[in-house]
Coordinates of C-alpha atoms and ligand atoms in Angstrom, one line a residue:
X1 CA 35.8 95.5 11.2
X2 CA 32.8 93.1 11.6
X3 CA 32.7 90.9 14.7
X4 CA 29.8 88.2 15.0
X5 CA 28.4 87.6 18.4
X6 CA 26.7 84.2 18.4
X7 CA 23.6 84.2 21.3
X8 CA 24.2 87.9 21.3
X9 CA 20.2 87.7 22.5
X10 CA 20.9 86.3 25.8
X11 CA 22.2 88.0 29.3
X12 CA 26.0 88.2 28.9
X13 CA 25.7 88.4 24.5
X14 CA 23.5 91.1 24.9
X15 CA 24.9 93.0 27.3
X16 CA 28.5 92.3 24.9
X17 CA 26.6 93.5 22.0
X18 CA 26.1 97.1 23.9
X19 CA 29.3 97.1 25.0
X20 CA 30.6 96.6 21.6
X21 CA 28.2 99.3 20.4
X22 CA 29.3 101.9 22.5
X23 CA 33.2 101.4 22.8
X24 CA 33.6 100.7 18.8
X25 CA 31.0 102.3 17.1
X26 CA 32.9 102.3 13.7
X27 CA 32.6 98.5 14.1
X28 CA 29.9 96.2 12.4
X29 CA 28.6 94.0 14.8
X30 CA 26.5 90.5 13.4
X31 CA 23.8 88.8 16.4
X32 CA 23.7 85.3 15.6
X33 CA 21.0 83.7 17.5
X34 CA 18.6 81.0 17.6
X35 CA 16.0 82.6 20.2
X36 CA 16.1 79.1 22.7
X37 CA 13.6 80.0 25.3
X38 CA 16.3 82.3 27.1
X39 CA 16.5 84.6 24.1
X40 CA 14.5 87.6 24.1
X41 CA 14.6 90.4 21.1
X42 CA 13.3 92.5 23.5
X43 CA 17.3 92.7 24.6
X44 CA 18.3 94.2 21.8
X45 CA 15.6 96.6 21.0
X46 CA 18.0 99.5 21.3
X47 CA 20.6 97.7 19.3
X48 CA 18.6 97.1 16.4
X49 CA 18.0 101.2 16.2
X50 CA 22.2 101.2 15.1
X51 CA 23.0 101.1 11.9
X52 CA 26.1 98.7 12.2
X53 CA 23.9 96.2 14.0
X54 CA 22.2 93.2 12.4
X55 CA 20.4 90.4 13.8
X56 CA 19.8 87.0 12.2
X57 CA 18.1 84.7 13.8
X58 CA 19.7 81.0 13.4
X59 CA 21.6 78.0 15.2
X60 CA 25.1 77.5 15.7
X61 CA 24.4 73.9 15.1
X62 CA 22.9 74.2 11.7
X63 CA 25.8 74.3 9.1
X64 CA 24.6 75.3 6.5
X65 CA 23.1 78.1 8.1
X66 CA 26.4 79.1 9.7
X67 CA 28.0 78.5 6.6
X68 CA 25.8 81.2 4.4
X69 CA 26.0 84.0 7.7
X70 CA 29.8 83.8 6.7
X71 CA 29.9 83.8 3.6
X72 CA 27.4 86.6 3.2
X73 CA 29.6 88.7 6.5
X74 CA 33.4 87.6 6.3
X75 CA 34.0 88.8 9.6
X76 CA 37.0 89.5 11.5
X77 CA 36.0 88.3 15.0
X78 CA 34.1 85.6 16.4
X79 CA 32.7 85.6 20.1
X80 CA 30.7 82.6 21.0
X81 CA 28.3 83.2 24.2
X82 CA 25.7 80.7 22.6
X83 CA 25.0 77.6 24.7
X84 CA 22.9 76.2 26.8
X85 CA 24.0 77.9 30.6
X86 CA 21.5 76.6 32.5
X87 CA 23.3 74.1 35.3
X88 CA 19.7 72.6 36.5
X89 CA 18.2 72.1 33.0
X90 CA 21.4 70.2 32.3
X91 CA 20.2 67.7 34.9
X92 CA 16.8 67.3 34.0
X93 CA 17.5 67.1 30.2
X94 CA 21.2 67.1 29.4
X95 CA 21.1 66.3 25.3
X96 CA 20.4 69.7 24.0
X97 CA 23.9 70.8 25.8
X98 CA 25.6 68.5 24.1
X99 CA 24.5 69.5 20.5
X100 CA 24.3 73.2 21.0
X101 CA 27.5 73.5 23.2
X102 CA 30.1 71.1 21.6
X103 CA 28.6 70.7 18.1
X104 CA 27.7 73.9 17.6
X105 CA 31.0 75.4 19.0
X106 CA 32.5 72.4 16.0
X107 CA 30.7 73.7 13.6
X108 CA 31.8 77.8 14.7
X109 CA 35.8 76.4 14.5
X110 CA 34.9 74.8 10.8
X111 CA 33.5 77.9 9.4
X112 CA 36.2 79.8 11.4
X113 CA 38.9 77.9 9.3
X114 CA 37.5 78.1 6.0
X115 CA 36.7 81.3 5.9
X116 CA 40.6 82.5 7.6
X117 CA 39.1 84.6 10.4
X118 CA 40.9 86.4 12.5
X119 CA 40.5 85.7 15.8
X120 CA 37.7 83.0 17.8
X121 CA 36.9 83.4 21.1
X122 CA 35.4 81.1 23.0
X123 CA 33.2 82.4 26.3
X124 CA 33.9 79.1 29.0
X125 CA 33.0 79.2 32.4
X126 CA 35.1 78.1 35.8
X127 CA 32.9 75.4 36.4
X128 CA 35.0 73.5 34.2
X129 CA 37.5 73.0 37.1
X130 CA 34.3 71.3 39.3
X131 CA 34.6 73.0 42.6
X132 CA 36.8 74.1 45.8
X133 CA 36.1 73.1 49.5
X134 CA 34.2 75.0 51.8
X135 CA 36.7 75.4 54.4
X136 CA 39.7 76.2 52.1
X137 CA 39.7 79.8 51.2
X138 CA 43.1 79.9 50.4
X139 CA 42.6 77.9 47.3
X140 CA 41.5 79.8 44.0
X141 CA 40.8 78.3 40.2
X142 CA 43.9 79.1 38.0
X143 CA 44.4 78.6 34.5
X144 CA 46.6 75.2 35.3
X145 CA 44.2 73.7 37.5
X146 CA 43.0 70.5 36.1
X147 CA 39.6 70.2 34.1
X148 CA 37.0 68.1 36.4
X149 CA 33.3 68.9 35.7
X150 CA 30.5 68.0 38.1
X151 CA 27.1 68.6 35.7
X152 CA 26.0 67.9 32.3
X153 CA 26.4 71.8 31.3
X154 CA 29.6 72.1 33.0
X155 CA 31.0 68.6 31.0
X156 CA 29.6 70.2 28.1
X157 CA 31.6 73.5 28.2
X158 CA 34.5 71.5 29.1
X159 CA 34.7 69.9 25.8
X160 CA 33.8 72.9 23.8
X161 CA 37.5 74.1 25.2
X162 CA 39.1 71.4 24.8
X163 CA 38.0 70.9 21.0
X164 CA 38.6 74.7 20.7
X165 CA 42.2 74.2 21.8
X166 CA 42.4 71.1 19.8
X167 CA 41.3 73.2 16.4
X168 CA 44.4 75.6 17.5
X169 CA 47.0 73.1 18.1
X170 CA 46.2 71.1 15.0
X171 CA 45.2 73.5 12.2
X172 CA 46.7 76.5 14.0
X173 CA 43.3 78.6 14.1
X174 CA 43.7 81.6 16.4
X175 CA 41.6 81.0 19.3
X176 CA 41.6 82.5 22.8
X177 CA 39.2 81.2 25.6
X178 CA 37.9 82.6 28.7
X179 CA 36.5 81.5 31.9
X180 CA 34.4 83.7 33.9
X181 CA 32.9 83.5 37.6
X182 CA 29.1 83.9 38.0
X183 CA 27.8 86.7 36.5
X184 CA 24.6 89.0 37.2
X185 CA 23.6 92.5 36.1
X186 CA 20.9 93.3 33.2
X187 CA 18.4 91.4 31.5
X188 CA 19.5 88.5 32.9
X189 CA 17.3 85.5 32.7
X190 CA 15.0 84.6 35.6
X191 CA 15.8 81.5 36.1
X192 CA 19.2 82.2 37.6
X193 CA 19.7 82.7 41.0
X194 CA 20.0 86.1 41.8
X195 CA 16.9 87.3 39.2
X196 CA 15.0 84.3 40.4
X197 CA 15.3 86.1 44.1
X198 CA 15.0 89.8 42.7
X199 CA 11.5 89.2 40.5
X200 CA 10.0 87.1 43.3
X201 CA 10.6 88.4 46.6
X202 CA 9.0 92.2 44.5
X203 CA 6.1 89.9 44.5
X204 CA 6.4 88.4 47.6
X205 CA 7.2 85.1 47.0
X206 CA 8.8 82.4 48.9
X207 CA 12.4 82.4 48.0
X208 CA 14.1 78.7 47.0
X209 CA 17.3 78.4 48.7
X210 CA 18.9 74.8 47.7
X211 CA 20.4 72.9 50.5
X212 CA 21.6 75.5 53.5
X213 CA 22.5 78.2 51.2
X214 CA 26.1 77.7 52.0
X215 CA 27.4 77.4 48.8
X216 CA 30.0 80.0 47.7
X217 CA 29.8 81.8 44.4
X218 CA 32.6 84.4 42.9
X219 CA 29.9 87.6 41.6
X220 CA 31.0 89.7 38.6
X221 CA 28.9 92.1 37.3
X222 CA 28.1 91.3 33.9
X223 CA 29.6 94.7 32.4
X224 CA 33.0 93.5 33.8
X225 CA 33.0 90.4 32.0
X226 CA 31.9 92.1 28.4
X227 CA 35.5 94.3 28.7
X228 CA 37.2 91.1 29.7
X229 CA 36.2 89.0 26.6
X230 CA 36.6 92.3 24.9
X231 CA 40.2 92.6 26.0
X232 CA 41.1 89.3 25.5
X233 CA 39.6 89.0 22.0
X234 CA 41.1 91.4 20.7
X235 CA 44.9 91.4 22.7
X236 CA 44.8 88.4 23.8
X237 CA 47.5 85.9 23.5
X238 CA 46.3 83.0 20.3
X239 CA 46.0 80.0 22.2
X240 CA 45.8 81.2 25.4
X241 CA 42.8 80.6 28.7
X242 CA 42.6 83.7 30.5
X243 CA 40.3 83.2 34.2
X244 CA 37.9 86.2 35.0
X245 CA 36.7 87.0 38.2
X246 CA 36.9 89.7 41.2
X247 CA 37.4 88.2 44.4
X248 CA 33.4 89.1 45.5
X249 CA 32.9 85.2 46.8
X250 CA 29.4 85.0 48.7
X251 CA 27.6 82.3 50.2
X252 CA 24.2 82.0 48.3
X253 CA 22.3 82.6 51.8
X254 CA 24.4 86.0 52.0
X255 CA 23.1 87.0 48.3
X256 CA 19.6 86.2 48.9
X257 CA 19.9 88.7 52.6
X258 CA 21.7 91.4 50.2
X259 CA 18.9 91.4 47.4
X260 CA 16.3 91.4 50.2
X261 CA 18.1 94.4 52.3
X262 CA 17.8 96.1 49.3
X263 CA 14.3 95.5 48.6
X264 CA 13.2 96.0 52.0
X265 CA 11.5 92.8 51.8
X266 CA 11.6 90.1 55.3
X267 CA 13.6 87.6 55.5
X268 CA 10.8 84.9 56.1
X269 CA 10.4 84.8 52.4
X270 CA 13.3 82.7 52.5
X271 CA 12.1 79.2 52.3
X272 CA 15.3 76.3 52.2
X273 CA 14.6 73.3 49.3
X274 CA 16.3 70.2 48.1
X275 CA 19.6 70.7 47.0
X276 CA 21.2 70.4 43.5
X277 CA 22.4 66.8 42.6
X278 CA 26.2 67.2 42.5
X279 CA 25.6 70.5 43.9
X280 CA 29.2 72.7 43.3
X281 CA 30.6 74.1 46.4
X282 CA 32.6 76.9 45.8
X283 CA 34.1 78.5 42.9
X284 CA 36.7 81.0 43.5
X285 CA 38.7 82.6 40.7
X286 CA 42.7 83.5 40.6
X287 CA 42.7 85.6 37.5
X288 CA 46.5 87.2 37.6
X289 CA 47.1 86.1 34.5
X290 CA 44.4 88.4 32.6
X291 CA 45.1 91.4 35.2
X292 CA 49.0 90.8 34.6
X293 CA 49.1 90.4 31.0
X294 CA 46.3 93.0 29.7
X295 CA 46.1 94.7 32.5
X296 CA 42.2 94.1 33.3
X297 CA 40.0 95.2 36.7
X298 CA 36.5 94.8 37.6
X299 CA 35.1 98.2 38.1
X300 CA 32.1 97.2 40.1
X301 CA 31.9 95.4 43.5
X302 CA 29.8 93.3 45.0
X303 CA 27.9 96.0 47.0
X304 CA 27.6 98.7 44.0
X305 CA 26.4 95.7 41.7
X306 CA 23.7 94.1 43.6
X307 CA 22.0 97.6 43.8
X308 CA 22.2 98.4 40.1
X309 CA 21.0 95.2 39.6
X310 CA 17.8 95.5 41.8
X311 CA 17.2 98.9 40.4
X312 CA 17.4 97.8 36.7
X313 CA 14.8 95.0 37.7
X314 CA 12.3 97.4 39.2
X315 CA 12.4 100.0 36.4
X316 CA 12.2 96.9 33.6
X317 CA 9.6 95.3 35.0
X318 CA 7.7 94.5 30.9
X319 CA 10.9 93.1 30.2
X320 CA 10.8 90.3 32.6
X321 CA 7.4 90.2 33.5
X322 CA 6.6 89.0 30.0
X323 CA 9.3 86.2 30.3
X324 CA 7.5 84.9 33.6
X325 CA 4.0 84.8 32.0
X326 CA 5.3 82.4 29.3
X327 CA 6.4 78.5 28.9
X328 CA 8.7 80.2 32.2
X329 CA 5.4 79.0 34.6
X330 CA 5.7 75.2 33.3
X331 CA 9.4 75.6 34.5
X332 CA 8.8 76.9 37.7
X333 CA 6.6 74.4 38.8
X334 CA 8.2 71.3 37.2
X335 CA 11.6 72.5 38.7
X336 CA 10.3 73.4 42.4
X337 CA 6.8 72.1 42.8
X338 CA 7.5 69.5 44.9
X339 CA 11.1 70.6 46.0
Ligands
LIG1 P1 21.8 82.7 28.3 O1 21.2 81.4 28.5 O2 21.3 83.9 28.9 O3 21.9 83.0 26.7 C1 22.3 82.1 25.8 C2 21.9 82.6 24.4 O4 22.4 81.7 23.4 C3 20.4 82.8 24.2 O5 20.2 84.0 23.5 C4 20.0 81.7 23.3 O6 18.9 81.9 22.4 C5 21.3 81.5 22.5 N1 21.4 80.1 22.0 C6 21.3 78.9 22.6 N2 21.5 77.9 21.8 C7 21.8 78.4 20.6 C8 22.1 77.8 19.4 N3 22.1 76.5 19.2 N4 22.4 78.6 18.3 C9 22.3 80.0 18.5 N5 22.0 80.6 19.6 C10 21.8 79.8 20.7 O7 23.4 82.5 28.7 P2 24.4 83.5 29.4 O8 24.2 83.4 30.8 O9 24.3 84.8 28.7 O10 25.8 82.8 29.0 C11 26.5 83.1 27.8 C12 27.7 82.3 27.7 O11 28.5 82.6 28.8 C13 27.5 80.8 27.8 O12 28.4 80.2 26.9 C14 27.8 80.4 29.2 O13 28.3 79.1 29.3 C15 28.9 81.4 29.5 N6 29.0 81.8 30.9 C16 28.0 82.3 31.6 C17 28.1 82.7 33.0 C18 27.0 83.2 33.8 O14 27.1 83.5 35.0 N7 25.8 83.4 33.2 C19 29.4 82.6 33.6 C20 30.5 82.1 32.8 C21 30.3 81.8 31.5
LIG2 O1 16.6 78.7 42.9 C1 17.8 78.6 43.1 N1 18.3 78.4 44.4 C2 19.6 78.3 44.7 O2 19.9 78.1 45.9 C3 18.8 78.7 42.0 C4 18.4 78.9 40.6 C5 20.1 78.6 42.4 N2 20.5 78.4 43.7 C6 22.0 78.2 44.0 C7 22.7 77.2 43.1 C8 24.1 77.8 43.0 O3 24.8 77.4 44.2 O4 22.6 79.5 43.6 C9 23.8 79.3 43.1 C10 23.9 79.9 41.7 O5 23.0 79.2 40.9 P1 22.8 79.5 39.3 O6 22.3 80.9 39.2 O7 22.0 78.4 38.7 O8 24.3 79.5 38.8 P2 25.4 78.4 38.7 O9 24.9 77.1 38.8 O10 26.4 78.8 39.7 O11 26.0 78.7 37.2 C11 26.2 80.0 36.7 O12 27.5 80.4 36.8 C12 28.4 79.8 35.9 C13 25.7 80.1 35.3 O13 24.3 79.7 35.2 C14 26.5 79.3 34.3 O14 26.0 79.5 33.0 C15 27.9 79.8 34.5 O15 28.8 79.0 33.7

């Protein structure tokens, strides 16, 4: 079987692309990535060592391009984690989101159709259900509640699904989609909140908390999601959304404490900064339905994660530290200079 994983270079792809290699090694698996500024080949170092592992660098985007990868694989699977995922970029530029994220997921369904493959699945997010209230934790995301973005990335995954479930009710193409929590775990990129806090409070930096760090996230360690899309993509009902997430809701302020507790690092590094426009409350995710139907559970809590996470950051230090030497500094200051 050959599966292509499109942005298969970036934090969740890559970690995918391992899992894939380990659990199915008699599988082919196809990278299919662009290298934006959050791709790094360093990710896949150990991949490229497998024989049934090839990586072609390209953008979902570009027809032609995704046209001649097919033609030249025919593959049996498509899992698209290539997008734009950055909520704050969206704000400051949200154009590129819009052609990578809903064009390019177009141009994936075209090529899906013509050349009959098997199964698409698309990797969404639950911030396409905008956000809960602070002081309602009895509400949760399901499958059926309604679509109601807040940002420019979050609209933008919205209408990837949407055009995803359009391609399957009108031409019949088996799709499956999945929305997934916040993730974190492994060579995930610095920019996000909980590497942001990780690389800088190791180099004792001040520590940007937006607003009063009251904002709820649901964690899920990235290993969790890869045998969720896994599961889904390959069992999955056609046509179906299937919601991923654990139940390990934490207020950002609470995240920032844990990665410092485990760092041993004072909490005076915490510094509090303007908040995000639009800013999402809390996302909290009711995912029955996967857990009913396939039988899914996170194997990794909140508490087990966040250490594995730290440690993988202090013993892969190159891997990041190269990242934050680059066009990374520019970001940093343009984002938070005068925050
Ligand atoms: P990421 O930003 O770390 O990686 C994205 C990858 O896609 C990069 O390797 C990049 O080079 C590639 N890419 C971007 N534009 C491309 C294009 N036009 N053509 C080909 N490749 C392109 O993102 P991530 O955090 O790994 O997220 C992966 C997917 O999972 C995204 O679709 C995101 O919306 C979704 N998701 C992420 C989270 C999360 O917590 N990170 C949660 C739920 C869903
Ligand atoms: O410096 C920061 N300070 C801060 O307080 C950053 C980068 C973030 N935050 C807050 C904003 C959010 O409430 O932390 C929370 C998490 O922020 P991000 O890491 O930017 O993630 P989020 O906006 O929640 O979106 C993530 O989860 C859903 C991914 O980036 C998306 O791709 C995914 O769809």
């Amino acid at each position: 079987m050959t599966m292509i994983v499109t942005g298969g270079a970036g934090f969740i792809g890559g970690n995918f692309v391992y899992y894939q290699l380990q659990n199915f090694p008699q599988d082919r698996v196809v990278c299919f990535d662009n290298l934006t500024y959050a791709g790094n080949l360093k990710t896949l170092d150990e991949a490229m060592k497998n024989d049934n592992f090839r990586f072609v660098k390209g953008n979902i985007a570009d027809r032609e391009a995704v046209f001649q990868l097919f033609e030249e694989e025919k593959p049996d699977i498509v899992v698209n984690f290539a997008a734009e995922s950055h909520v704050d970029r969206s704000i400051e530029d949200p154009g590129i989101f819009l052609t990578t994220n809903i064009m390019g997921t177009q141009v994936l369904m075209d090529v899906c159709r013509k050349y009959g493959v098997g199964r698409f699945h698309q990797v969404g997010t639950d911030e396409v259900y905008g956000d809960l209230p602070l002081d309602r934790p009895d509400l949760f995301f399901t499958e059926n509640t309604p679509i109601h973005t807040s940002s420019p990335y979050s609209a933008s995954k919205a209408a990837a699904d949407l055009l995803v479930l359009a391609y399957h009710r009108t031409f019949g193409m088996p799709v499956t989609i999945t929305r997934c929590s916040n993730n974190y775990g492994p060579f995930h990129f610095p920019e996000k909140l909980i590497p942001l806090m990780i690389t800088r409070a190791m180099g004792d930096e001040s520590l940007p908390v937006y607003g009063a760090g009251e904002n709820v996230r649901d964690w899920l360690y990235v290993e969790d999601h890869c045998s969720a899309i896994d599961l889904v993509a390959r069992k999955g009902r056609v046509g179906e959304v299937y919601n991923i997430g654990s139940h390990n809701e934490r207020t950002n302020l609470q995240v920032v404490k844990a990665i410092l507790a485990e760092l041993k690092k004072p909490e005076s590094l915490i510094c509090f900064v303007k908040d995000r426009p639009g800013h999402d409350r809390r996302y909290a995710i009711d995912s029955s339905k996967l857990q009913n139907e396939l039988g899914w559970q996170a194997k990794t809590d909140f508490d087990e994660g966040i250490r594995k996470t730290v440690r993988w950051y202090q013993d892969n230090q190159s891997w990041w530290r190269e990242i934050l030497q680059g066009s990374y500094r520019d970001y940093y200051t343009n984002m938070y200079g005068n925050r």
